[in-house]
């Protein structure tokens, strides 16, 4: 595995770091960052700053206004941006839009790309991804999908009608459009299974029932519960092929969970830097905190957790860049990173003492953001379970790739 970062990528990383430092961190206290993410006015201002710096949507192809970064390129740039979560919003690389752009680029028709991907990639609009349902519907086990899409008539090419309930849908408030996952019956277009549909959020039949009050607060629009009541979409709204929804969900999630690792790793470094600075300056019992073994060891453990996370993430990105599906590598990276990053932020808070739980530093805020990461994009237990299935099947994960 080659760890060399090309010069132009290092330049981009440095530009991103400068952007975060000079343009974004001074805005972190802006009151327009609400418990349900930044207001739309604030978000658009942030995107305008990133646009001026040439940093909007660096992950999408150049024809859509991006820089066409590969997965390792994203690993470098997203981590740099993650140093301030607001920067990931400014650069339009946050969830769920980033994953939606990836999916649209991969499987959208040319017409769908023009209609949905282009404005999304420019940062002018937001989107949401509707898969999860309240119990007893799809959650950790997506195959429990209850939302159903049925043809509205027997004639070929008839519209689909979608009904069901979705929840924990990030960004639904204020989103321009949704990618909706629903189960379908066998059809002339494909087998029974799950299908993804594109729908404008102002379509009749999409009802936002409530916005949930949650622990985290950075994601634009917060998280909502949605009722789909006879949402009618034409055949041309099918994203990709009928019956391929679960496969596309994996194609979206493997890289999307990795980009969460990238962004939150940057946030973990921020917490660690703040704790290190405090451990150098603050004294107790006659010496700086960091000189006490208990604190020094926490800093050392942070450093090792950050290092291990970066290696796991980089390896998974490398596998994806080779064109492999990378499902297991991204599962492992997701568990390693989400748990290690959590420990880093928790230790950083401990080192800061009482200061850590105030909003005088960003650490308390990051603590609230990081906890849900062990649940979304697959809870740790589900990833462990799926890794175990593979271990039992194959006798252990293949050794790291040595040949193409
Ligand atoms: C902040 C946040 C944002 C989200 N955004 C979106 C979004 O935009 N769109 C969307 O569709 N969804 C979204 N989700 C939903 C998320 O994907 C689900 O929460 C996740 O898939 C888990 O589903 P669940 O909450 O229904 O948990 P459940 O399915 O009820 O599972 C509960 C717990 O059971 C345990 N468990 C489950 N299966 C196993 C197993 N096989 N072995 C051992 N333990 C197991 C795990 O500990 C799990 O946490 C978001 C969630 C959060 C927290």
Short mmCIF file of C-alpha atoms and ligand atoms in Angstrom, two decimals:
data_model
loop_
_atom_site.label_atom_id
_atom_site.label_comp_id
_atom_site.label_asym_id
_atom_site.label_seq_id
_atom_site.Cartn_x
_atom_site.Cartn_y
_atom_site.Cartn_z
CA UNK A 1 0.00 0.00 0.00
CA UNK A 2 1.41 3.36 -1.02
CA UNK A 3 1.03 6.14 1.55
CA UNK A 4 2.48 8.87 -0.67
CA UNK A 5 0.19 11.88 -0.94
CA UNK A 6 0.64 13.61 -4.31
CA UNK A 7 1.83 17.23 -4.20
CA UNK A 8 -1.37 18.73 -5.57
CA UNK A 9 -3.39 16.90 -2.94
CA UNK A 10 -1.09 18.25 -0.22
CA UNK A 11 -1.69 21.74 -1.66
CA UNK A 12 -5.43 21.16 -1.47
CA UNK A 13 -5.12 19.90 2.10
CA UNK A 14 -3.20 23.02 3.07
CA UNK A 15 -5.73 25.26 1.34
CA UNK A 16 -8.49 23.45 3.24
CA UNK A 17 -6.66 23.89 6.55
CA UNK A 18 -6.20 27.59 5.88
CA UNK A 19 -9.86 27.93 4.95
CA UNK A 20 -10.91 26.22 8.18
CA UNK A 21 -8.58 28.35 10.28
CA UNK A 22 -9.20 31.73 8.69
CA UNK A 23 -12.76 31.64 7.33
CA UNK A 24 -14.67 29.06 9.38
CA UNK A 25 -13.52 28.76 13.00
CA UNK A 26 -14.31 32.45 13.67
CA UNK A 27 -17.94 31.61 12.79
CA UNK A 28 -18.32 28.64 15.11
CA UNK A 29 -20.13 30.69 17.75
CA UNK A 30 -22.71 32.04 15.28
CA UNK A 31 -26.14 31.75 16.84
CA UNK A 32 -27.55 30.64 13.50
CA UNK A 33 -26.10 27.22 14.28
CA UNK A 34 -29.27 25.88 15.90
CA UNK A 35 -29.89 22.51 17.64
CA UNK A 36 -31.12 21.35 14.20
CA UNK A 37 -28.09 22.48 12.23
CA UNK A 38 -27.31 25.82 10.63
CA UNK A 39 -30.19 27.92 9.35
CA UNK A 40 -30.47 27.83 5.57
CA UNK A 41 -29.31 31.45 5.38
CA UNK A 42 -26.19 30.60 7.39
CA UNK A 43 -25.53 27.44 5.37
CA UNK A 44 -25.67 29.36 2.10
CA UNK A 45 -23.26 31.95 3.51
CA UNK A 46 -20.87 29.17 4.47
CA UNK A 47 -21.11 27.60 1.02
CA UNK A 48 -20.43 31.01 -0.55
CA UNK A 49 -17.21 31.24 1.49
CA UNK A 50 -16.11 27.81 0.31
CA UNK A 51 -17.02 28.70 -3.27
CA UNK A 52 -14.78 31.76 -3.09
CA UNK A 53 -11.97 29.49 -1.87
CA UNK A 54 -12.63 26.98 -4.70
CA UNK A 55 -13.50 24.26 -2.21
CA UNK A 56 -17.14 23.33 -2.87
CA UNK A 57 -17.87 19.62 -3.47
CA UNK A 58 -14.28 18.53 -4.18
CA UNK A 59 -15.46 14.90 -4.26
CA UNK A 60 -17.72 15.13 -7.34
CA UNK A 61 -16.52 14.96 -10.93
CA UNK A 62 -15.26 18.09 -12.67
CA UNK A 63 -18.28 18.08 -15.02
CA UNK A 64 -20.42 18.68 -11.91
CA UNK A 65 -18.19 21.45 -10.60
CA UNK A 66 -15.99 19.37 -8.28
CA UNK A 67 -12.38 18.26 -8.28
CA UNK A 68 -12.99 14.55 -8.86
CA UNK A 69 -11.14 13.38 -5.72
CA UNK A 70 -10.74 9.63 -5.36
CA UNK A 71 -11.38 7.96 -1.99
CA UNK A 72 -7.83 8.53 -0.74
CA UNK A 73 -8.03 12.14 -1.88
CA UNK A 74 -11.23 12.49 0.12
CA UNK A 75 -9.53 10.91 3.14
CA UNK A 76 -6.93 13.69 3.16
CA UNK A 77 -9.21 16.64 2.39
CA UNK A 78 -12.26 15.59 4.46
CA UNK A 79 -10.12 15.02 7.54
CA UNK A 80 -8.65 18.51 7.13
CA UNK A 81 -12.17 19.96 6.76
CA UNK A 82 -13.51 17.94 9.70
CA UNK A 83 -11.33 19.99 12.04
CA UNK A 84 -14.40 22.23 12.09
CA UNK A 85 -17.71 20.47 11.28
CA UNK A 86 -18.96 23.81 9.95
CA UNK A 87 -16.31 23.58 7.22
CA UNK A 88 -17.74 20.27 6.03
CA UNK A 89 -21.10 22.01 5.68
CA UNK A 90 -19.46 24.92 3.82
CA UNK A 91 -17.62 22.56 1.46
CA UNK A 92 -20.82 20.55 0.85
CA UNK A 93 -19.20 17.31 1.95
CA UNK A 94 -21.47 16.47 4.90
CA UNK A 95 -24.14 13.77 5.23
CA UNK A 96 -26.50 12.98 3.66
CA UNK A 97 -25.74 15.15 0.61
CA UNK A 98 -22.24 13.84 0.08
CA UNK A 99 -23.44 10.21 -0.09
CA UNK A 100 -26.40 11.19 -2.27
CA UNK A 101 -24.10 12.94 -4.73
CA UNK A 102 -21.94 9.84 -4.89
CA UNK A 103 -24.96 7.62 -5.59
CA UNK A 104 -26.43 9.97 -8.21
CA UNK A 105 -23.08 10.15 -9.95
CA UNK A 106 -22.85 6.35 -9.97
CA UNK A 107 -26.36 5.31 -10.98
CA UNK A 108 -28.39 8.39 -11.98
CA UNK A 109 -29.56 8.84 -15.59
CA UNK A 110 -28.22 11.89 -17.45
CA UNK A 111 -31.58 13.61 -16.97
CA UNK A 112 -31.58 12.85 -13.22
CA UNK A 113 -28.02 14.13 -12.89
CA UNK A 114 -28.90 17.42 -14.57
CA UNK A 115 -32.04 17.86 -12.52
CA UNK A 116 -30.78 16.70 -9.10
CA UNK A 117 -27.00 16.29 -9.02
CA UNK A 118 -26.02 19.60 -10.60
CA UNK A 119 -27.80 21.91 -8.11
CA UNK A 120 -26.85 19.61 -5.22
CA UNK A 121 -23.16 19.64 -6.18
CA UNK A 122 -23.20 23.43 -6.44
CA UNK A 123 -24.38 23.63 -2.83
CA UNK A 124 -27.46 25.62 -3.83
CA UNK A 125 -29.85 22.96 -2.55
CA UNK A 126 -29.88 20.09 -0.04
CA UNK A 127 -31.29 16.58 -0.20
CA UNK A 128 -32.25 13.73 2.12
CA UNK A 129 -32.10 9.95 2.08
CA UNK A 130 -35.15 8.06 3.33
CA UNK A 131 -34.43 4.51 4.32
CA UNK A 132 -34.93 4.00 8.07
CA UNK A 133 -38.42 3.40 9.49
CA UNK A 134 -39.76 3.29 13.02
CA UNK A 135 -40.19 -0.23 14.53
CA UNK A 136 -41.23 -2.66 13.20
CA UNK A 137 -39.78 -1.35 9.92
CA UNK A 138 -36.27 -1.09 8.48
CA UNK A 139 -33.52 -0.12 10.91
CA UNK A 140 -30.28 -1.96 11.60
CA UNK A 141 -31.83 -4.63 9.36
CA UNK A 142 -32.82 -2.82 6.14
CA UNK A 143 -34.57 -5.90 4.77
CA UNK A 144 -37.45 -5.14 7.20
CA UNK A 145 -38.54 -2.37 4.86
CA UNK A 146 -42.29 -1.73 5.09
CA UNK A 147 -42.68 1.33 2.84
CA UNK A 148 -44.20 0.01 -0.37
CA UNK A 149 -44.22 1.24 -3.96
CA UNK A 150 -47.07 0.00 -6.14
CA UNK A 151 -47.97 0.72 -9.75
CA UNK A 152 -50.91 3.10 -9.90
CA UNK A 153 -52.40 1.18 -12.85
CA UNK A 154 -51.97 -1.88 -15.02
CA UNK A 155 -50.76 -0.04 -18.11
CA UNK A 156 -47.04 -0.25 -18.88
CA UNK A 157 -45.19 2.86 -17.72
CA UNK A 158 -47.82 3.71 -15.05
CA UNK A 159 -46.71 5.90 -12.12
CA UNK A 160 -45.60 4.40 -8.81
CA UNK A 161 -47.44 5.21 -5.60
CA UNK A 162 -45.38 5.08 -2.41
CA UNK A 163 -46.73 4.83 1.14
CA UNK A 164 -45.05 4.28 4.49
CA UNK A 165 -43.34 5.99 7.42
CA UNK A 166 -39.69 7.03 7.61
CA UNK A 167 -37.79 8.44 10.52
CA UNK A 168 -34.42 9.81 11.60
CA UNK A 169 -34.28 11.34 8.13
CA UNK A 170 -31.47 13.85 8.20
CA UNK A 171 -31.98 17.13 6.44
CA UNK A 172 -35.60 16.55 5.41
CA UNK A 173 -36.60 20.04 6.53
CA UNK A 174 -35.40 22.38 3.83
CA UNK A 175 -34.35 19.62 1.42
CA UNK A 176 -35.15 20.12 -2.24
CA UNK A 177 -35.52 16.42 -2.97
CA UNK A 178 -35.40 12.97 -1.43
CA UNK A 179 -34.08 9.57 -2.38
CA UNK A 180 -36.80 7.23 -1.10
CA UNK A 181 -36.26 3.53 -0.53
CA UNK A 182 -39.37 1.36 -0.89
CA UNK A 183 -40.12 -2.27 -1.50
CA UNK A 184 -41.63 -3.21 -4.84
CA UNK A 185 -43.39 -6.13 -6.38
CA UNK A 186 -42.00 -7.92 -9.43
CA UNK A 187 -42.47 -5.71 -12.47
CA UNK A 188 -41.66 -5.67 -16.17
CA UNK A 189 -38.75 -3.41 -15.17
CA UNK A 190 -37.23 -5.69 -12.54
CA UNK A 191 -37.69 -8.31 -9.83
CA UNK A 192 -39.42 -7.88 -6.45
CA UNK A 193 -37.13 -6.27 -3.89
CA UNK A 194 -36.32 -2.70 -2.95
CA UNK A 195 -36.15 0.28 -5.27
CA UNK A 196 -34.87 3.82 -4.88
CA UNK A 197 -36.98 6.71 -6.16
CA UNK A 198 -36.23 10.40 -6.58
CA UNK A 199 -38.94 12.80 -5.48
CA UNK A 200 -39.10 16.56 -4.96
CA UNK A 201 -39.84 17.30 -1.30
CA UNK A 202 -42.77 19.53 -2.21
CA UNK A 203 -44.57 16.64 -3.94
CA UNK A 204 -48.06 15.95 -2.59
CA UNK A 205 -47.85 12.85 -0.41
CA UNK A 206 -44.67 13.80 1.51
CA UNK A 207 -45.60 14.96 5.01
CA UNK A 208 -43.00 15.99 7.59
CA UNK A 209 -44.66 14.91 10.81
CA UNK A 210 -42.08 16.23 13.28
CA UNK A 211 -38.45 17.17 13.73
CA UNK A 212 -36.82 15.06 16.42
CA UNK A 213 -34.90 16.61 19.29
CA UNK A 214 -31.60 14.74 19.23
CA UNK A 215 -28.23 14.66 20.98
CA UNK A 216 -26.36 15.97 17.94
CA UNK A 217 -26.90 19.29 16.21
CA UNK A 218 -24.68 19.98 13.21
CA UNK A 219 -26.56 18.27 10.41
CA UNK A 220 -28.54 20.77 8.36
CA UNK A 221 -32.28 20.41 8.88
CA UNK A 222 -31.92 18.02 11.84
CA UNK A 223 -33.64 14.63 11.70
CA UNK A 224 -37.32 14.19 10.91
CA UNK A 225 -40.15 11.71 10.86
CA UNK A 226 -41.91 11.56 7.49
CA UNK A 227 -45.24 10.13 6.40
CA UNK A 228 -45.43 9.06 2.77
CA UNK A 229 -49.04 8.92 1.83
CA UNK A 230 -49.64 7.92 -1.78
CA UNK A 231 -46.56 9.79 -3.02
CA UNK A 232 -46.91 9.52 -6.80
CA UNK A 233 -43.78 9.42 -8.94
CA UNK A 234 -43.31 8.63 -12.65
CA UNK A 235 -41.29 5.69 -13.89
CA UNK A 236 -38.48 8.11 -14.76
CA UNK A 237 -38.08 8.76 -11.00
CA UNK A 238 -36.62 5.28 -10.46
CA UNK A 239 -32.98 5.74 -9.49
CA UNK A 240 -31.03 3.08 -11.36
CA UNK A 241 -33.04 -0.11 -11.77
CA UNK A 242 -36.17 -1.50 -10.15
CA UNK A 243 -35.36 -4.13 -7.51
CA UNK A 244 -31.74 -3.00 -7.07
CA UNK A 245 -32.29 -0.77 -4.02
CA UNK A 246 -30.39 -2.90 -1.50
CA UNK A 247 -27.40 -3.16 -3.80
CA UNK A 248 -27.37 0.61 -4.32
CA UNK A 249 -27.76 1.17 -0.58
CA UNK A 250 -24.54 -0.79 -0.09
CA UNK A 251 -22.86 1.09 -2.95
CA UNK A 252 -23.84 4.33 -1.21
CA UNK A 253 -23.09 3.26 2.33
CA UNK A 254 -19.64 1.68 1.94
CA UNK A 255 -18.04 4.99 0.89
CA UNK A 256 -20.49 7.14 2.89
CA UNK A 257 -19.61 5.50 6.20
CA UNK A 258 -15.97 5.97 5.32
CA UNK A 259 -16.43 9.69 4.71
CA UNK A 260 -17.99 9.94 8.19
CA UNK A 261 -14.75 8.40 9.50
CA UNK A 262 -12.73 10.99 7.59
CA UNK A 263 -14.68 14.01 8.79
CA UNK A 264 -14.97 12.88 12.42
CA UNK A 265 -11.28 12.02 12.52
CA UNK A 266 -10.58 15.69 11.83
CA UNK A 267 -12.91 16.57 14.71
CA UNK A 268 -11.09 14.10 16.98
CA UNK A 269 -7.78 15.78 16.13
CA UNK A 270 -9.32 19.11 17.08
CA UNK A 271 -10.43 17.80 20.49
CA UNK A 272 -7.01 16.21 21.03
CA UNK A 273 -5.21 19.46 20.11
CA UNK A 274 -7.37 21.44 22.54
CA UNK A 275 -6.70 18.90 25.31
CA UNK A 276 -2.96 18.87 24.56
CA UNK A 277 -2.78 22.64 24.73
CA UNK A 278 -4.60 22.62 28.07
CA UNK A 279 -2.38 19.83 29.43
CA UNK A 280 0.67 21.95 28.61
CA UNK A 281 -0.62 25.18 30.15
CA UNK A 282 -2.67 24.13 33.15
CA UNK A 283 -0.83 23.08 36.31
CA UNK A 284 -1.99 20.95 39.23
CA UNK A 285 -0.03 19.59 42.16
CA UNK A 286 3.04 21.59 41.18
CA UNK A 287 3.44 20.67 37.52
CA UNK A 288 1.67 20.86 34.15
CA UNK A 289 -1.20 18.39 33.81
CA UNK A 290 0.52 16.62 30.93
CA UNK A 291 3.45 15.74 33.19
CA UNK A 292 1.13 13.63 35.35
CA UNK A 293 1.25 10.10 34.02
CA UNK A 294 -2.53 9.75 34.13
CA UNK A 295 -2.96 12.67 31.75
CA UNK A 296 0.10 11.93 29.62
CA UNK A 297 -1.15 8.39 29.02
CA UNK A 298 -4.53 9.74 27.89
CA UNK A 299 -2.74 11.93 25.34
CA UNK A 300 -0.69 8.95 24.19
CA UNK A 301 -3.82 6.82 23.84
CA UNK A 302 -5.47 9.61 21.84
CA UNK A 303 -2.50 9.73 19.52
CA UNK A 304 -2.61 5.96 18.99
CA UNK A 305 -6.37 5.93 18.42
CA UNK A 306 -6.05 8.69 15.83
CA UNK A 307 -3.20 6.87 14.13
CA UNK A 308 -5.03 3.51 14.03
CA UNK A 309 -8.18 5.18 12.71
CA UNK A 310 -6.30 6.88 9.92
CA UNK A 311 -4.65 3.61 8.87
CA UNK A 312 -7.96 1.71 8.86
CA UNK A 313 -9.68 4.46 6.93
CA UNK A 314 -6.82 4.83 4.45
CA UNK A 315 -6.75 1.09 3.80
CA UNK A 316 -10.49 0.98 3.12
CA UNK A 317 -10.18 4.01 0.82
CA UNK A 318 -7.37 2.29 -1.04
CA UNK A 319 -9.51 -0.84 -1.53
CA UNK A 320 -12.40 1.28 -2.90
CA UNK A 321 -10.00 3.10 -5.23
CA UNK A 322 -9.02 -0.28 -6.68
CA UNK A 323 -12.64 -0.63 -7.80
CA UNK A 324 -13.50 -3.32 -5.23
CA UNK A 325 -16.75 -2.99 -3.28
CA UNK A 326 -14.77 -2.70 -0.01
CA UNK A 327 -17.79 -3.57 2.11
CA UNK A 328 -15.86 -5.42 4.78
CA UNK A 329 -12.95 -3.01 4.86
CA UNK A 330 -15.34 -0.09 5.23
CA UNK A 331 -17.24 -2.02 7.96
CA UNK A 332 -14.03 -2.58 9.89
CA UNK A 333 -12.91 1.01 9.41
CA UNK A 334 -16.32 2.25 10.58
CA UNK A 335 -16.17 0.29 13.83
CA UNK A 336 -12.51 1.09 14.47
CA UNK A 337 -12.94 4.81 13.75
CA UNK A 338 -16.31 5.42 15.42
CA UNK A 339 -15.17 3.77 18.66
CA UNK A 340 -11.64 5.23 18.65
CA UNK A 341 -12.87 8.73 17.82
CA UNK A 342 -15.39 8.46 20.64
CA UNK A 343 -12.59 7.53 23.07
CA UNK A 344 -10.44 10.43 21.86
CA UNK A 345 -13.19 12.99 22.40
CA UNK A 346 -14.13 11.46 25.77
CA UNK A 347 -10.52 11.55 27.01
CA UNK A 348 -10.06 15.08 25.72
CA UNK A 349 -13.10 16.13 27.73
CA UNK A 350 -11.68 14.44 30.83
CA UNK A 351 -8.34 16.23 30.46
CA UNK A 352 -10.15 19.57 30.21
CA UNK A 353 -11.89 18.99 33.54
CA UNK A 354 -14.91 21.23 34.12
CA UNK A 355 -13.99 23.33 31.11
CA UNK A 356 -14.62 20.28 28.93
CA UNK A 357 -18.32 20.17 29.61
CA UNK A 358 -18.87 23.86 28.91
CA UNK A 359 -19.34 25.36 25.48
CA UNK A 360 -16.23 27.51 26.00
CA UNK A 361 -14.43 24.99 23.80
CA UNK A 362 -15.88 22.98 20.93
CA UNK A 363 -15.15 19.68 22.71
CA UNK A 364 -18.56 19.36 24.42
CA UNK A 365 -20.25 19.91 21.09
CA UNK A 366 -18.05 17.31 19.39
CA UNK A 367 -18.84 14.86 22.21
CA UNK A 368 -22.52 15.18 21.39
CA UNK A 369 -21.88 14.79 17.65
CA UNK A 370 -19.63 11.75 17.89
CA UNK A 371 -21.86 9.49 20.01
CA UNK A 372 -24.50 8.84 17.32
CA UNK A 373 -21.74 7.83 14.88
CA UNK A 374 -21.63 4.40 16.56
CA UNK A 375 -25.27 3.94 15.53
CA UNK A 376 -25.84 5.46 12.09
CA UNK A 377 -24.53 3.86 8.90
CA UNK A 378 -24.73 0.55 10.74
CA UNK A 379 -24.41 0.11 14.52
CA UNK A 380 -21.05 -1.35 15.65
CA UNK A 381 -22.75 -4.63 16.60
CA UNK A 382 -24.16 -5.12 13.11
CA UNK A 383 -20.76 -4.54 11.53
CA UNK A 384 -19.13 -6.93 14.01
CA UNK A 385 -21.82 -9.49 13.26
CA UNK A 386 -21.28 -9.17 9.50
CA UNK A 387 -17.48 -9.36 9.90
CA UNK A 388 -17.96 -12.47 12.06
CA UNK A 389 -20.13 -14.07 9.35
CA UNK A 390 -17.30 -13.60 6.93
CA UNK A 391 -14.72 -14.94 9.37
CA UNK A 392 -16.85 -18.06 9.89
CA UNK A 393 -17.36 -18.48 6.16
CA UNK A 394 -13.80 -17.91 5.00
CA UNK A 395 -11.77 -18.81 8.09
CA UNK A 396 -10.65 -15.20 8.49
CA UNK A 397 -10.33 -12.07 6.44
CA UNK A 398 -8.02 -12.34 3.47
CA UNK A 399 -4.61 -10.91 4.16
CA UNK A 400 -4.13 -7.38 2.87
CA UNK A 401 -4.00 -7.38 -0.92
CA UNK A 402 -0.57 -7.81 -2.37
CA UNK A 403 -1.38 -8.34 -6.05
CA UNK A 404 -3.90 -6.85 -8.43
C1 LIG B 1 -27.88 11.00 13.78
C2 LIG B 1 -28.56 10.00 12.91
C3 LIG B 1 -28.84 10.32 11.58
C4 LIG B 1 -29.50 9.40 10.75
N1 LIG B 1 -29.82 9.75 9.47
C5 LIG B 1 -30.51 8.89 8.68
C6 LIG B 1 -30.92 9.27 7.37
O1 LIG B 1 -30.65 10.38 6.90
N2 LIG B 1 -31.63 8.38 6.64
C7 LIG B 1 -31.95 7.15 7.10
O2 LIG B 1 -32.57 6.39 6.37
N3 LIG B 1 -31.59 6.77 8.36
C8 LIG B 1 -30.88 7.60 9.16
N4 LIG B 1 -30.53 7.24 10.44
C9 LIG B 1 -30.97 5.94 10.95
C10 LIG B 1 -29.85 4.95 11.16
O3 LIG B 1 -29.37 4.48 9.94
C11 LIG B 1 -30.41 3.86 12.08
O4 LIG B 1 -30.56 4.44 13.36
C12 LIG B 1 -29.53 2.63 12.17
O5 LIG B 1 -29.54 1.93 10.95
C13 LIG B 1 -30.03 1.67 13.25
O6 LIG B 1 -31.37 1.38 13.09
P1 LIG B 1 -32.39 1.57 14.33
O7 LIG B 1 -32.16 2.92 14.91
O8 LIG B 1 -33.75 1.24 13.88
O9 LIG B 1 -31.88 0.51 15.39
P2 LIG B 1 -32.50 -0.94 15.66
O10 LIG B 1 -32.65 -1.67 14.36
O11 LIG B 1 -33.70 -0.80 16.51
O12 LIG B 1 -31.32 -1.61 16.49
C14 LIG B 1 -31.07 -1.20 17.84
C15 LIG B 1 -29.78 -1.81 18.32
O13 LIG B 1 -29.87 -3.22 18.24
C16 LIG B 1 -28.58 -3.76 18.12
N5 LIG B 1 -28.55 -4.71 16.98
C17 LIG B 1 -29.26 -4.67 15.84
N6 LIG B 1 -28.94 -5.70 15.03
C18 LIG B 1 -27.99 -6.41 15.69
C19 LIG B 1 -27.23 -7.59 15.40
N7 LIG B 1 -27.35 -8.25 14.21
N8 LIG B 1 -26.35 -8.03 16.32
C20 LIG B 1 -26.19 -7.37 17.50
N9 LIG B 1 -26.86 -6.25 17.82
C21 LIG B 1 -27.75 -5.80 16.93
C22 LIG B 1 -27.62 -2.59 17.89
O14 LIG B 1 -26.96 -2.30 19.10
C23 LIG B 1 -28.55 -1.47 17.52
O15 LIG B 1 -28.00 -0.18 17.86
C24 LIG B 1 -29.85 8.14 11.27
C25 LIG B 1 -29.56 7.82 12.60
C26 LIG B 1 -28.93 8.72 13.42
C27 LIG B 1 -28.65 8.35 14.83
#
